mmCIF file of C-alpha atoms in Angstrom:
data_model
loop_
_atom_site.group_PDB
_atom_site.id
_atom_site.type_symbol
_atom_site.label_atom_id
_atom_site.label_comp_id
_atom_site.label_asym_id
_atom_site.label_seq_id
_atom_site.Cartn_x
_atom_site.Cartn_y
_atom_site.Cartn_z
ATOM 1 C CA UNK A 582 4.611 -3.386 -17.835
ATOM 2 C CA UNK A 583 2.687 -5.895 -19.992
ATOM 3 C CA UNK A 584 -0.514 -3.853 -19.549
ATOM 4 C CA UNK A 585 1.284 -0.649 -20.568
ATOM 5 C CA UNK A 586 2.924 -2.288 -23.590
ATOM 6 C CA UNK A 587 -0.406 -3.688 -24.745
ATOM 7 C CA UNK A 588 -2.082 -0.297 -24.370
ATOM 8 C CA UNK A 589 0.741 1.417 -26.253
ATOM 9 C CA UNK A 590 0.231 -1.024 -29.086
ATOM 10 C CA UNK A 591 -3.288 0.298 -29.595
ATOM 11 C CA UNK A 592 -1.964 3.778 -30.448
ATOM 12 C CA UNK A 593 1.298 2.701 -32.081
ATOM 13 C CA UNK A 594 2.896 5.400 -34.184
ATOM 14 C CA UNK A 595 1.685 8.363 -32.164
ATOM 15 C CA UNK A 596 4.245 11.081 -31.393
ATOM 16 C CA UNK A 597 3.850 12.758 -28.004
ATOM 17 C CA UNK A 598 5.394 16.212 -27.794
ATOM 18 C CA UNK A 599 6.942 17.366 -24.547
ATOM 19 C CA UNK A 600 8.676 20.436 -23.185
ATOM 20 C CA UNK A 601 11.637 19.872 -20.866
ATOM 21 C CA UNK A 602 11.978 22.445 -18.093
ATOM 22 C CA UNK A 603 14.331 22.938 -15.163
ATOM 23 C CA UNK A 604 12.206 24.118 -12.256
ATOM 24 C CA UNK A 605 12.948 26.179 -9.141
ATOM 25 C CA UNK A 606 15.969 27.704 -10.828
ATOM 26 C CA UNK A 607 16.792 30.454 -13.282
ATOM 27 C CA UNK A 608 19.855 28.537 -14.563
ATOM 28 C CA UNK A 609 19.641 25.750 -17.129
ATOM 29 C CA UNK A 610 20.735 22.343 -15.836
ATOM 30 C CA UNK A 611 19.959 23.268 -12.249
ATOM 31 C CA UNK A 612 16.748 22.777 -10.308
ATOM 32 C CA UNK A 613 14.428 19.844 -10.898
ATOM 33 C CA UNK A 614 13.844 18.412 -14.356
ATOM 34 C CA UNK A 615 10.307 18.109 -15.682
ATOM 35 C CA UNK A 616 8.767 16.802 -18.889
ATOM 36 C CA UNK A 617 5.409 18.364 -19.767
ATOM 37 C CA UNK A 618 3.469 16.345 -22.338
ATOM 38 C CA UNK A 619 1.377 19.038 -23.935
ATOM 39 C CA UNK A 620 -1.447 16.865 -25.352
ATOM 40 C CA UNK A 621 -2.271 13.715 -23.389
ATOM 41 C CA UNK A 622 -5.695 13.097 -24.925
ATOM 42 C CA UNK A 623 -6.211 9.378 -25.518
ATOM 43 C CA UNK A 624 -3.399 8.266 -23.220
ATOM 44 C CA UNK A 625 -4.267 5.816 -20.461
ATOM 45 C CA UNK A 626 -2.777 5.836 -16.979
ATOM 46 C CA UNK A 627 -0.538 2.794 -17.715
ATOM 47 C CA UNK A 628 0.844 4.541 -20.803
ATOM 48 C CA UNK A 629 1.503 7.751 -18.849
ATOM 49 C CA UNK A 630 3.230 5.708 -16.156
ATOM 50 C CA UNK A 631 5.394 3.942 -18.742
ATOM 51 C CA UNK A 632 6.281 7.255 -20.422
ATOM 52 C CA UNK A 633 7.323 8.697 -17.067
ATOM 53 C CA UNK A 634 9.608 5.738 -16.398
ATOM 54 C CA UNK A 635 11.091 6.193 -19.853
ATOM 55 C CA UNK A 636 11.905 9.874 -19.192
ATOM 56 C CA UNK A 637 13.645 9.026 -15.878
ATOM 57 C CA UNK A 638 12.807 12.412 -14.338
ATOM 58 C CA UNK A 639 11.368 12.590 -10.840
ATOM 59 C CA UNK A 640 8.024 13.615 -12.366
ATOM 60 C CA UNK A 641 6.220 14.167 -15.670
ATOM 61 C CA UNK A 642 2.951 15.969 -16.322
ATOM 62 C CA UNK A 643 0.223 15.239 -18.863
ATOM 63 C CA UNK A 644 -2.034 18.038 -20.082
ATOM 64 C CA UNK A 645 -5.713 17.361 -20.820
ATOM 65 C CA UNK A 646 -8.825 19.476 -21.443
ATOM 66 C CA UNK A 647 -10.535 20.902 -18.363
ATOM 67 C CA UNK A 648 -13.069 18.576 -16.755
ATOM 68 C CA UNK A 649 -14.904 21.111 -14.584
ATOM 69 C CA UNK A 650 -15.843 24.781 -14.950
ATOM 70 C CA UNK A 651 -13.744 26.058 -12.030
ATOM 71 C CA UNK A 652 -10.485 24.945 -13.689
ATOM 72 C CA UNK A 653 -8.643 26.045 -16.812
ATOM 73 C CA UNK A 654 -7.029 22.721 -17.645
ATOM 74 C CA UNK A 655 -6.737 19.153 -16.377
ATOM 75 C CA UNK A 656 -3.303 17.829 -15.474
ATOM 76 C CA UNK A 657 -2.104 14.434 -14.272
ATOM 77 C CA UNK A 658 1.238 14.024 -12.507
ATOM 78 C CA UNK A 659 3.335 10.862 -12.373
ATOM 79 C CA UNK A 660 6.565 9.868 -10.661
ATOM 80 C CA UNK A 661 8.386 6.750 -11.917
ATOM 81 C CA UNK A 662 6.540 4.829 -9.193
ATOM 82 C CA UNK A 663 2.990 6.188 -9.079
ATOM 83 C CA UNK A 664 0.456 8.869 -9.962
ATOM 84 C CA UNK A 665 0.393 11.793 -7.549
ATOM 85 C CA UNK A 666 -2.562 13.724 -6.100
ATOM 86 C CA UNK A 667 -0.545 16.931 -6.462
ATOM 87 C CA UNK A 668 3.076 18.055 -6.629
ATOM 88 C CA UNK A 669 4.960 21.332 -6.530
ATOM 89 C CA UNK A 670 7.662 21.448 -9.169
ATOM 90 C CA UNK A 671 5.370 19.843 -11.784
ATOM 91 C CA UNK A 672 2.691 22.477 -11.153
ATOM 92 C CA UNK A 673 5.055 25.459 -11.174
ATOM 93 C CA UNK A 674 6.972 24.047 -14.150
ATOM 94 C CA UNK A 675 3.839 23.245 -16.133
ATOM 95 C CA UNK A 676 2.549 26.783 -15.598
ATOM 96 C CA UNK A 677 5.789 28.076 -17.139
ATOM 97 C CA UNK A 678 5.552 25.559 -19.980
ATOM 98 C CA UNK A 679 1.973 26.490 -20.851
ATOM 99 C CA UNK A 680 2.796 30.199 -20.659
ATOM 100 C CA UNK A 681 5.841 29.792 -22.909
ATOM 101 C CA UNK A 682 3.729 27.702 -25.309
ATOM 102 C CA UNK A 683 0.999 30.376 -25.489
ATOM 103 C CA UNK A 684 -1.694 28.238 -23.852
ATOM 104 C CA UNK A 685 -1.743 30.625 -20.903
ATOM 105 C CA UNK A 686 -2.167 34.057 -22.520
ATOM 106 C CA UNK A 687 0.597 36.571 -21.846
ATOM 107 C CA UNK A 688 -0.253 38.693 -18.827
ATOM 108 C CA UNK A 689 -2.804 36.244 -17.415
ATOM 109 C CA UNK A 690 -2.379 36.496 -13.641
ATOM 110 C CA UNK A 691 -4.158 33.347 -12.434
ATOM 111 C CA UNK A 692 -4.441 29.890 -13.939
ATOM 112 C CA UNK A 693 -6.204 26.983 -12.234
ATOM 113 C CA UNK A 694 -5.097 23.408 -12.742
ATOM 114 C CA UNK A 695 -7.454 20.522 -12.172
ATOM 115 C CA UNK A 696 -5.303 18.049 -10.235
ATOM 116 C CA UNK A 697 -6.289 14.777 -8.615
ATOM 117 C CA UNK A 698 -6.569 16.675 -5.343
ATOM 118 C CA UNK A 699 -8.909 19.258 -6.894
ATOM 119 C CA UNK A 700 -8.653 22.801 -8.315
ATOM 120 C CA UNK A 701 -5.169 24.218 -7.700
ATOM 121 C CA UNK A 702 -4.542 27.875 -8.570
ATOM 122 C CA UNK A 703 -1.227 29.281 -9.753
ATOM 123 C CA UNK A 704 -0.499 33.027 -9.756
ATOM 124 C CA UNK A 705 1.905 34.241 -12.433
ATOM 125 C CA UNK A 706 4.207 37.247 -12.596
ATOM 126 C CA UNK A 707 5.259 38.365 -16.070
ATOM 127 C CA UNK A 708 8.245 40.141 -17.587
ATOM 128 C CA UNK A 709 6.787 41.565 -20.741
ATOM 129 C CA UNK A 710 5.288 38.600 -22.557
ATOM 130 C CA UNK A 711 7.305 35.952 -20.714
ATOM 131 C CA UNK A 712 6.516 34.265 -17.388
ATOM 132 C CA UNK A 713 8.885 35.367 -14.628
ATOM 133 C CA UNK A 714 7.632 33.675 -11.431
ATOM 134 C CA UNK A 715 4.815 31.341 -10.403
ATOM 135 C CA UNK A 716 3.114 30.859 -7.009
ATOM 136 C CA UNK A 717 1.218 27.620 -6.425
ATOM 137 C CA UNK A 718 -1.484 27.627 -3.737
ATOM 138 C CA UNK A 719 -1.489 24.500 -1.583
ATOM 139 C CA UNK A 720 -3.941 23.175 0.951
ATOM 140 C CA UNK A 721 -3.724 24.186 4.589
ATOM 141 C CA UNK A 722 -1.529 21.867 6.613
ATOM 142 C CA UNK A 723 -2.459 18.668 8.373
ATOM 143 C CA UNK A 724 0.002 17.865 11.149
ATOM 144 C CA UNK A 725 0.382 14.140 11.647
ATOM 145 C CA UNK A 726 2.101 12.161 14.347
ATOM 146 C CA UNK A 727 5.404 13.190 15.869
ATOM 147 C CA UNK A 728 8.119 10.610 16.526
ATOM 148 C CA UNK A 729 9.035 10.028 20.155
ATOM 149 C CA UNK A 730 12.226 7.985 19.578
ATOM 150 C CA UNK A 731 15.054 10.263 18.434
ATOM 151 C CA UNK A 732 17.552 7.392 18.167
ATOM 152 C CA UNK A 733 15.227 5.463 15.856
ATOM 153 C CA UNK A 734 14.605 8.589 13.758
ATOM 154 C CA UNK A 735 18.348 9.203 13.494
ATOM 155 C CA UNK A 736 18.945 5.659 12.231
ATOM 156 C CA UNK A 737 16.341 6.215 9.516
ATOM 157 C CA UNK A 738 18.344 9.085 7.995
ATOM 158 C CA UNK A 739 21.828 7.867 8.908
ATOM 159 C CA UNK A 740 22.512 10.686 11.370
ATOM 160 C CA UNK A 741 23.662 11.038 14.965
ATOM 161 C CA UNK A 742 20.810 11.322 17.433
ATOM 162 C CA UNK A 743 22.367 14.507 18.814
ATOM 163 C CA UNK A 744 22.035 16.185 15.425
ATOM 164 C CA UNK A 745 18.251 15.892 15.722
ATOM 165 C CA UNK A 746 17.932 16.373 19.476
ATOM 166 C CA UNK A 747 19.954 19.613 19.502
ATOM 167 C CA UNK A 748 17.439 21.358 17.217
ATOM 168 C CA UNK A 749 14.664 21.163 19.826
ATOM 169 C CA UNK A 750 12.235 20.426 16.989
ATOM 170 C CA UNK A 751 10.151 17.282 16.451
ATOM 171 C CA UNK A 752 10.409 14.692 13.722
ATOM 172 C CA UNK A 753 6.871 14.878 12.383
ATOM 173 C CA UNK A 754 4.647 14.146 9.419
ATOM 174 C CA UNK A 755 3.056 17.191 7.764
ATOM 175 C CA UNK A 756 0.881 17.342 4.644
ATOM 176 C CA UNK A 757 -0.480 20.072 2.395
ATOM 177 C CA UNK A 758 -1.876 17.428 0.055
ATOM 178 C CA UNK A 759 0.975 14.885 0.170
ATOM 179 C CA UNK A 760 2.485 13.763 3.505
ATOM 180 C CA UNK A 761 6.203 14.087 4.250
ATOM 181 C CA UNK A 762 8.122 13.097 7.361
ATOM 182 C CA UNK A 763 10.267 16.106 8.342
ATOM 183 C CA UNK A 764 13.643 15.493 10.014
ATOM 184 C CA UNK A 765 15.373 18.572 11.502
ATOM 185 C CA UNK A 766 19.160 18.351 11.961
ATOM 186 C CA UNK A 767 21.676 20.778 13.403
ATOM 187 C CA UNK A 768 23.893 21.671 10.457
ATOM 188 C CA UNK A 769 24.140 21.735 6.692
ATOM 189 C CA UNK A 770 26.918 19.175 7.012
ATOM 190 C CA UNK A 771 24.419 16.877 8.748
ATOM 191 C CA UNK A 772 22.023 17.333 5.820
ATOM 192 C CA UNK A 773 24.754 16.537 3.297
ATOM 193 C CA UNK A 774 25.831 13.477 5.302
ATOM 194 C CA UNK A 775 22.327 11.975 5.425
ATOM 195 C CA UNK A 776 22.325 8.370 4.219
ATOM 196 C CA UNK A 777 18.812 6.982 4.580
ATOM 197 C CA UNK A 778 18.286 3.437 5.810
ATOM 198 C CA UNK A 779 15.021 2.519 4.095
ATOM 199 C CA UNK A 780 14.312 -0.492 6.287
ATOM 200 C CA UNK A 781 14.813 1.624 9.429
ATOM 201 C CA UNK A 782 12.582 4.339 7.954
ATOM 202 C CA UNK A 783 9.799 1.882 7.216
ATOM 203 C CA UNK A 784 10.026 0.415 10.720
ATOM 204 C CA UNK A 785 9.876 3.910 12.189
ATOM 205 C CA UNK A 786 6.813 4.768 10.111
ATOM 206 C CA UNK A 787 4.993 1.571 11.020
ATOM 207 C CA UNK A 788 5.586 2.121 14.713
ATOM 208 C CA UNK A 789 4.681 5.834 14.651
ATOM 209 C CA UNK A 790 1.760 5.572 12.212
ATOM 210 C CA UNK A 791 3.401 7.630 9.462
ATOM 211 C CA UNK A 792 3.306 7.475 5.683
ATOM 212 C CA UNK A 793 6.586 5.892 4.559
ATOM 213 C CA UNK A 794 6.909 7.216 1.009
ATOM 214 C CA UNK A 795 9.171 10.237 1.642
ATOM 215 C CA UNK A 796 11.599 11.752 4.148
ATOM 216 C CA UNK A 797 12.654 15.403 4.148
ATOM 217 C CA UNK A 798 15.885 16.359 5.967
ATOM 218 C CA UNK A 799 16.665 20.006 6.671
ATOM 219 C CA UNK A 800 18.774 22.403 8.706
ATOM 220 C CA UNK A 801 18.227 26.008 9.747
ATOM 221 C CA UNK A 802 21.976 26.703 9.800
ATOM 222 C CA UNK A 803 22.613 29.944 7.867
ATOM 223 C CA UNK A 804 24.804 29.997 4.779
ATOM 224 C CA UNK A 805 26.007 32.378 2.115
ATOM 225 C CA UNK A 806 23.029 31.626 -0.117
ATOM 226 C CA UNK A 807 20.553 33.576 2.047
ATOM 227 C CA UNK A 808 18.335 30.521 2.547
ATOM 228 C CA UNK A 809 16.095 30.042 5.555
ATOM 229 C CA UNK A 810 16.613 26.281 5.356
ATOM 230 C CA UNK A 811 18.968 23.900 3.591
ATOM 231 C CA UNK A 812 17.324 20.619 2.613
ATOM 232 C CA UNK A 813 17.276 17.224 0.908
ATOM 233 C CA UNK A 814 14.346 14.933 0.078
ATOM 234 C CA UNK A 815 14.334 11.159 -0.383
ATOM 235 C CA UNK A 816 11.233 9.428 -1.749
ATOM 236 C CA UNK A 817 11.831 5.697 -2.185
ATOM 237 C CA UNK A 818 8.107 5.026 -2.015
ATOM 238 C CA UNK A 819 7.612 7.154 -5.143
ATOM 239 C CA UNK A 820 10.466 5.605 -7.105
ATOM 240 C CA UNK A 821 12.662 8.693 -6.535
ATOM 241 C CA UNK A 822 15.950 8.038 -4.702
ATOM 242 C CA UNK A 823 16.521 11.776 -4.155
ATOM 243 C CA UNK A 824 14.687 14.816 -5.485
ATOM 244 C CA UNK A 825 16.501 18.104 -6.212
ATOM 245 C CA UNK A 826 13.432 20.286 -5.551
ATOM 246 C CA UNK A 827 10.201 19.291 -3.834
ATOM 247 C CA UNK A 828 7.457 21.897 -3.822
ATOM 248 C CA UNK A 829 4.921 19.522 -2.258
ATOM 249 C CA UNK A 830 7.234 19.157 0.760
ATOM 250 C CA UNK A 831 8.114 22.846 0.938
ATOM 251 C CA UNK A 832 4.611 24.000 1.838
ATOM 252 C CA UNK A 833 4.477 21.584 4.794
ATOM 253 C CA UNK A 834 8.010 22.636 5.750
ATOM 254 C CA UNK A 835 7.015 26.303 5.880
ATOM 255 C CA UNK A 836 3.950 25.495 7.983
ATOM 256 C CA UNK A 837 6.062 23.429 10.379
ATOM 257 C CA UNK A 838 8.665 26.191 10.766
ATOM 258 C CA UNK A 839 5.980 28.759 11.548
ATOM 259 C CA UNK A 840 4.062 26.464 13.913
ATOM 260 C CA UNK A 841 7.136 25.747 16.040
ATOM 261 C CA UNK A 842 8.482 29.302 16.033
ATOM 262 C CA UNK A 843 11.582 28.486 13.977
ATOM 263 C CA UNK A 844 10.424 31.263 11.628
ATOM 264 C CA UNK A 845 8.793 34.282 13.311
ATOM 265 C CA UNK A 846 5.415 35.541 12.042
ATOM 266 C CA UNK A 847 6.940 38.586 10.379
ATOM 267 C CA UNK A 848 9.064 36.316 8.150
ATOM 268 C CA UNK A 849 6.384 33.727 7.418
ATOM 269 C CA UNK A 850 5.781 35.199 3.958
ATOM 270 C CA UNK A 851 9.416 35.045 2.842
ATOM 271 C CA UNK A 852 10.831 31.584 3.550
ATOM 272 C CA UNK A 853 13.478 30.231 1.164
ATOM 273 C CA UNK A 854 14.511 26.574 0.992
ATOM 274 C CA UNK A 855 17.669 25.654 -0.909
ATOM 275 C CA UNK A 856 17.566 22.013 -2.010
ATOM 276 C CA UNK A 857 19.479 19.788 -4.429
ATOM 277 C CA UNK A 858 22.947 21.183 -3.705
ATOM 278 C CA UNK A 859 24.363 17.772 -2.835
ATOM 279 C CA UNK A 860 23.051 16.460 -6.177
ATOM 280 C CA UNK A 861 24.695 19.263 -8.154
ATOM 281 C CA UNK A 862 21.273 20.692 -9.076
ATOM 282 C CA UNK A 863 20.752 23.628 -6.679
ATOM 283 C CA UNK A 864 17.141 24.739 -6.366
ATOM 284 C CA UNK A 865 15.579 27.791 -4.742
ATOM 285 C CA UNK A 866 12.043 27.200 -3.479
ATOM 286 C CA UNK A 867 10.094 30.133 -2.059
ATOM 287 C CA UNK A 868 7.401 29.581 0.561
ATOM 288 C CA UNK A 869 4.823 32.131 1.750
ATOM 289 C CA UNK A 870 2.663 31.280 4.757
ATOM 290 C CA UNK A 871 -0.278 33.613 5.320
ATOM 291 C CA UNK A 872 -1.455 33.968 8.913
ATOM 292 C CA UNK A 873 -4.815 34.844 10.402
ATOM 293 C CA UNK A 874 -3.715 35.662 13.907
ATOM 294 C CA UNK A 875 -1.796 32.571 14.981
ATOM 295 C CA UNK A 876 -3.593 30.279 12.506
ATOM 296 C CA UNK A 877 -2.183 29.328 9.113
ATOM 297 C CA UNK A 878 -4.629 30.674 6.533
ATOM 298 C CA UNK A 879 -2.791 30.267 3.209
ATOM 299 C CA UNK A 880 0.140 28.244 1.892
ATOM 300 C CA UNK A 881 1.963 29.187 -1.302
ATOM 301 C CA UNK A 882 5.074 27.712 -2.901
ATOM 302 C CA UNK A 883 6.768 29.502 -5.760
ATOM 303 C CA UNK A 884 9.767 29.848 -7.980
ATOM 304 C CA UNK A 885 11.176 30.249 -11.440
ATOM 305 C CA UNK A 886 11.726 27.814 -14.301
ATOM 306 C CA UNK A 887 13.666 27.728 -17.559
ATOM 307 C CA UNK A 888 12.995 25.882 -20.800
ATOM 308 C CA UNK A 889 15.824 23.398 -21.392
ATOM 309 C CA UNK A 890 14.555 21.525 -24.445
ATOM 310 C CA UNK A 891 11.725 20.135 -26.530
ATOM 311 C CA UNK A 892 11.133 16.724 -28.037
ATOM 312 C CA UNK A 893 8.817 13.886 -28.934
ATOM 313 C CA UNK A 894 8.341 10.455 -27.441
ATOM 314 C CA UNK A 895 7.291 7.845 -30.008
ATOM 315 C CA UNK A 896 4.629 5.357 -28.966
#
């Protein structure tokens, strides 16, 4: 923090405006909170990291001028623990923020963010002059290693081994830009009962050759909410104990469900993940997987967002 404090001192007195949105929801105080700092020019990475810790949201975004001609704007994304190559709710939420702020002109259908991972397009639907829905395009999936020890995987999430084994699905790492270890369990009650053991998770990841920053637990058990899957996400490696809505994990989840036949091809374009219920911040994350024959050709994650507030952070 000494580096960040010293850097802040060099621009002491600056006021940094932000918009506070709730993302992947149409209801205020649901979904995933996001702070969008609308003018990050002159801010260093240590300052942005310190500002993100100060906000105590799972992620903050920092808007900068475009750096290359195939993008409309540059954006950096931070969790309390690190800078991210990409992320879902920050990209969808920032598209809403920029549209509400007039940076994205009303009616503009496509807007391309320059993220650390590269150009990332977002397609916007409008209701009159207001944004109504945003679809983020993600990279095609990379399927990592699958775990061969169900008992060890169950210990990592605090579940019974039978809850995983009965699904007939693998515990596996999947990435559409950021890797997540996906843990299928039998029921929504199993999802709600998950109590991750971080030491067991790290041991599992070391043995299986997996990235240990995040675990995503889900069930295909139907419920009254119409969701395809019911989910929770824990990201200790990112400084996020639990996340109420994780767009970067939802693209990989959709790809996984299609690959293993848990979602048939005719429903690949209309997957809905409900996340954050256990936290009291229900989120509805839409996933559309485009197929070229049996191959996954496109991955999109979308949803709504609402403006919850506006403020300034004093440096």
